[in-house]
Amino acid sequence: MAISKGKELRPGLWETVNERYPGSMITKTDFVPLVKLSKPLGEARLAFISTAGIQPKGTLPFDTVHPVGDYTFRRVPSDSKPAELEIHQLKYPTFGANRDLNVIFPIERLQELTNERVIGSLTKNFYSFIGYNMDPERLERTLAEDIADAVEAENADLALLAPA
Amino acid sequence: MMGHHFGVPFHEELQKRIIRTALSRITEAEKSGDIYLFPMTWAEARLEGKEIEKKLGIAP
């Protein structure tokens, strides 16, 4: 089991992407300081945040074809069933998620882990947006801040973030 | 694999194990920016997933 600390899995990848799509990738050379959980996981409230473009059926679809991306997010009630949700995202293969949404948005597994008391509780909502956003500064300044505010308002103790 | 960060369809145990492993880094990571390599290959996950789908009678 290999553990690499503070290194990119594919060194140079971001530079390559930046050459092809100038300014489209955020380059981070520093990291947010690690904060330890203030209570046991079995007592903590978890928020799940995903770039998978998951949203409740009937809500306004993400704009998946806008040239610079969609900087909005959707609340996904954490007690939802997969059949109540749908995917609006074109930038990743969905052949697995279309059969079992949990491969990209593991809502049932998180519900089960909460029932098993591995996780204390879930926030009322999970959060989803689409990962195709070509203006990283705008993403950081608006979308990331908006989601952070929403998660904080739900009194989350920790957040699990997953790309798609 | 892209679009399958929590494993393969219907492999509930693996999906849960990936989440538990990710959450374990909260207490086990020594500093921010740690990268942890999950000890399973995509090929292994796919094989297990296929076996599960066969047992469930839902193999495509």
Short mmCIF file of C-alpha atoms in Angstrom, two decimals:
data_model
loop_
_atom_site.label_atom_id
_atom_site.label_comp_id
_atom_site.label_asym_id
_atom_site.label_seq_id
_atom_site.Cartn_x
_atom_site.Cartn_y
_atom_site.Cartn_z
CA MET A 1 0.00 0.00 0.00
CA ALA A 2 1.81 3.09 -1.17
CA ILE A 3 1.37 6.47 0.41
CA SER A 4 2.78 9.57 -1.19
CA LYS A 5 2.64 12.80 0.75
CA GLY A 6 2.20 16.21 -0.82
CA LYS A 7 2.94 15.03 -4.35
CA GLU A 8 0.88 14.94 -7.50
CA LEU A 9 0.06 11.48 -8.79
CA ARG A 10 0.95 12.61 -12.31
CA PRO A 11 3.58 15.35 -12.02
CA GLY A 12 3.38 17.90 -14.80
CA LEU A 13 -0.17 17.04 -15.80
CA TRP A 14 -1.60 20.39 -14.78
CA GLU A 15 1.12 22.28 -16.63
CA THR A 16 0.27 20.30 -19.76
CA VAL A 17 -3.42 21.12 -19.43
CA ASN A 18 -2.62 24.78 -18.82
CA GLU A 19 -0.62 24.89 -22.04
CA ARG A 20 -3.57 23.55 -23.99
CA TYR A 21 -6.27 25.50 -22.15
CA PRO A 22 -4.51 28.60 -20.75
CA GLY A 23 -5.75 29.62 -17.34
CA SER A 24 -8.27 26.83 -17.08
CA MET A 25 -6.62 24.93 -14.26
CA ILE A 26 -5.89 26.06 -10.75
CA THR A 27 -2.30 25.40 -9.83
CA LYS A 28 -1.81 24.92 -6.14
CA THR A 29 1.61 24.80 -4.62
CA ASP A 30 0.37 25.09 -1.07
CA PHE A 31 -2.27 23.26 0.90
CA VAL A 32 -4.94 24.31 3.33
CA PRO A 33 -3.68 23.45 6.83
CA LEU A 34 -4.96 20.12 8.07
CA VAL A 35 -7.69 20.49 10.66
CA LYS A 36 -8.48 17.55 12.89
CA LEU A 37 -12.08 16.56 13.47
CA SER A 38 -13.32 18.00 16.75
CA LYS A 39 -15.45 14.97 17.60
CA PRO A 40 -15.52 11.26 16.75
CA LEU A 41 -16.73 10.47 13.25
CA GLY A 42 -19.60 8.50 14.78
CA GLU A 43 -20.89 11.75 16.27
CA ALA A 44 -20.07 14.07 13.38
CA ARG A 45 -22.38 15.50 10.72
CA LEU A 46 -21.13 14.96 7.19
CA ALA A 47 -21.83 16.92 4.02
CA PHE A 48 -21.14 15.39 0.64
CA ILE A 49 -20.07 17.63 -2.25
CA SER A 50 -19.71 16.35 -5.79
CA THR A 51 -18.85 17.68 -9.23
CA ALA A 52 -20.94 14.92 -10.80
CA GLY A 53 -23.82 17.18 -11.87
CA ILE A 54 -26.41 15.26 -9.85
CA GLN A 55 -29.73 16.95 -9.20
CA PRO A 56 -33.27 16.11 -8.10
CA LYS A 57 -35.54 15.36 -11.03
CA GLY A 58 -37.56 18.41 -11.96
CA THR A 59 -34.96 20.99 -10.94
CA LEU A 60 -33.34 23.34 -13.46
CA PRO A 61 -30.78 21.30 -15.41
CA PHE A 62 -27.16 22.39 -15.31
CA ASP A 63 -26.04 24.22 -18.44
CA THR A 64 -23.73 21.52 -19.73
CA VAL A 65 -22.94 23.21 -23.05
CA HIS A 66 -22.07 26.74 -21.93
CA PRO A 67 -18.56 27.51 -23.23
CA VAL A 68 -17.24 28.70 -19.85
CA GLY A 69 -19.30 26.45 -17.63
CA ASP A 70 -22.16 26.66 -15.14
CA TYR A 71 -21.31 28.26 -11.79
CA THR A 72 -24.45 27.23 -9.95
CA PHE A 73 -25.01 24.33 -7.59
CA ARG A 74 -27.95 22.14 -6.66
CA ARG A 75 -29.06 20.94 -3.26
CA VAL A 76 -29.70 17.22 -3.19
CA PRO A 77 -31.69 16.09 -0.14
CA SER A 78 -29.51 13.54 1.62
CA ASP A 79 -32.47 11.20 2.16
CA SER A 80 -33.13 11.00 -1.59
CA LYS A 81 -33.40 7.71 -3.42
CA PRO A 82 -31.30 7.34 -6.60
CA ALA A 83 -34.49 7.04 -8.66
CA GLU A 84 -35.37 10.59 -7.59
CA LEU A 85 -32.13 11.98 -9.00
CA GLU A 86 -30.66 12.50 -12.44
CA ILE A 87 -27.32 13.36 -13.99
CA HIS A 88 -26.69 16.50 -16.04
CA GLN A 89 -23.05 16.35 -16.95
CA LEU A 90 -21.27 15.49 -20.18
CA LYS A 91 -17.64 15.44 -19.14
CA TYR A 92 -17.26 12.01 -17.59
CA PRO A 93 -18.41 8.50 -18.55
CA THR A 94 -21.76 7.77 -16.95
CA PHE A 95 -22.22 4.17 -18.09
CA GLY A 96 -21.66 2.95 -14.53
CA ALA A 97 -23.60 5.72 -12.80
CA ASN A 98 -26.58 5.18 -15.08
CA ARG A 99 -26.83 1.63 -13.69
CA ASP A 100 -25.89 2.42 -10.11
CA LEU A 101 -25.62 6.08 -9.14
CA ASN A 102 -23.58 5.15 -6.08
CA VAL A 103 -20.43 4.71 -8.15
CA ILE A 104 -20.19 8.49 -8.47
CA PHE A 105 -22.69 9.81 -5.92
CA PRO A 106 -22.79 7.22 -3.12
CA ILE A 107 -25.91 8.49 -1.44
CA GLU A 108 -27.21 5.06 -0.40
CA ARG A 109 -23.86 4.01 1.04
CA LEU A 110 -23.64 7.22 3.07
CA GLN A 111 -27.18 6.65 4.35
CA GLU A 112 -26.20 3.09 5.36
CA LEU A 113 -22.99 4.20 7.07
CA THR A 114 -25.07 6.66 9.05
CA ASN A 115 -27.55 3.96 10.04
CA GLU A 116 -24.58 1.84 11.13
CA ARG A 117 -23.36 4.78 13.25
CA VAL A 118 -20.04 4.93 11.41
CA ILE A 119 -21.04 8.52 10.58
CA GLY A 120 -23.01 10.50 13.15
CA SER A 121 -25.44 12.12 10.74
CA LEU A 122 -25.76 13.68 7.33
CA THR A 123 -26.51 17.29 6.51
CA LYS A 124 -30.06 17.78 5.26
CA ASN A 125 -28.68 18.39 1.79
CA PHE A 126 -25.75 17.25 -0.26
CA TYR A 127 -24.31 19.59 -2.91
CA SER A 128 -23.56 19.07 -6.55
CA PHE A 129 -22.30 21.13 -9.46
CA ILE A 130 -20.62 20.42 -12.77
CA GLY A 131 -16.87 20.23 -12.92
CA TYR A 132 -16.57 21.88 -16.33
CA ASN A 133 -15.80 25.46 -15.32
CA MET A 134 -13.19 27.26 -17.38
CA ASP A 135 -12.72 30.25 -15.06
CA PRO A 136 -11.04 28.93 -11.91
CA GLU A 137 -10.98 32.34 -10.23
CA ARG A 138 -14.71 32.73 -10.67
CA LEU A 139 -15.25 29.21 -9.43
CA GLU A 140 -13.19 29.88 -6.32
CA ARG A 141 -14.72 33.32 -5.72
CA THR A 142 -18.39 32.42 -6.24
CA LEU A 143 -19.34 28.77 -6.51
CA ALA A 144 -16.90 27.45 -3.91
CA GLU A 145 -17.79 30.25 -1.50
CA ASP A 146 -21.53 29.73 -2.04
CA ILE A 147 -21.28 26.01 -1.32
CA ALA A 148 -19.03 26.60 1.69
CA ASP A 149 -21.60 29.03 3.11
CA ALA A 150 -24.41 26.55 2.53
CA VAL A 151 -22.51 23.70 4.15
CA GLU A 152 -21.60 25.86 7.12
CA ALA A 153 -25.25 26.87 7.54
CA GLU A 154 -26.11 23.18 7.84
CA ASN A 155 -23.67 22.83 10.76
CA ALA A 156 -21.52 20.24 9.04
CA ASP A 157 -18.53 18.96 11.00
CA LEU A 158 -16.83 17.62 7.90
CA ALA A 159 -17.30 17.48 4.16
CA LEU A 160 -16.44 14.72 1.74
CA LEU A 161 -15.60 16.20 -1.67
CA ALA A 162 -15.55 13.99 -4.73
CA PRO A 163 -14.70 14.91 -8.31
CA ALA A 164 -16.40 13.09 -11.16
CA MET B 1 -11.61 5.42 -13.02
CA MET B 2 -13.23 8.64 -14.19
CA GLY B 3 -16.94 8.56 -13.38
CA HIS B 4 -16.47 5.64 -11.01
CA HIS B 5 -14.66 7.08 -8.01
CA PHE B 6 -16.62 4.91 -5.59
CA GLY B 7 -16.11 1.65 -7.41
CA VAL B 8 -18.23 -0.42 -9.75
CA PRO B 9 -22.01 -0.83 -10.01
CA PHE B 10 -23.72 -2.97 -7.37
CA HIS B 11 -20.50 -3.67 -5.44
CA GLU B 12 -21.88 -2.20 -2.25
CA GLU B 13 -19.12 -3.50 0.00
CA LEU B 14 -16.43 -1.91 -2.16
CA GLN B 15 -18.32 1.37 -2.43
CA LYS B 16 -18.60 1.50 1.33
CA ARG B 17 -14.97 0.52 1.83
CA ILE B 18 -13.82 3.39 -0.41
CA ILE B 19 -15.85 5.88 1.63
CA ARG B 20 -14.57 4.47 4.92
CA THR B 21 -11.00 4.64 3.64
CA ALA B 22 -11.44 8.26 2.57
CA LEU B 23 -12.92 9.17 5.94
CA SER B 24 -10.12 7.37 7.77
CA ARG B 25 -7.67 9.88 6.30
CA ILE B 26 -9.23 12.54 8.51
CA THR B 27 -7.64 10.95 11.52
CA GLU B 28 -4.70 9.20 9.87
CA ALA B 29 -3.35 11.88 7.56
CA GLU B 30 -0.37 13.63 9.04
CA LYS B 31 -0.59 16.74 6.93
CA SER B 32 -2.79 18.43 4.36
CA GLY B 33 -2.30 17.31 0.78
CA ASP B 34 -1.71 13.66 1.55
CA ILE B 35 -2.41 11.27 -1.30
CA TYR B 36 -3.46 7.78 -0.36
CA LEU B 37 -3.45 5.00 -2.93
CA PHE B 38 -6.39 2.65 -2.48
CA PRO B 39 -5.00 -0.88 -2.47
CA MET B 40 -7.02 -2.23 -5.39
CA THR B 41 -6.72 -1.93 -9.14
CA TRP B 42 -9.55 -0.99 -11.48
CA ALA B 43 -9.21 -4.40 -13.16
CA GLU B 44 -9.71 -6.15 -9.83
CA ALA B 45 -12.75 -4.01 -9.05
CA ARG B 46 -14.28 -4.76 -12.45
CA LEU B 47 -13.77 -8.51 -12.03
CA GLU B 48 -15.43 -8.49 -8.63
CA GLY B 49 -18.23 -6.34 -9.99
CA LYS B 50 -18.86 -8.77 -12.84
CA GLU B 51 -19.08 -11.68 -10.39
CA ILE B 52 -21.59 -9.77 -8.28
CA GLU B 53 -23.70 -8.95 -11.33
CA LYS B 54 -23.68 -12.61 -12.35
CA LYS B 55 -24.88 -13.64 -8.89
CA LEU B 56 -27.57 -10.98 -8.98
CA GLY B 57 -28.59 -12.10 -12.46
CA ILE B 58 -28.18 -8.60 -13.89
CA ALA B 59 -25.03 -8.99 -15.97
CA PRO B 60 -25.37 -6.95 -19.19
#
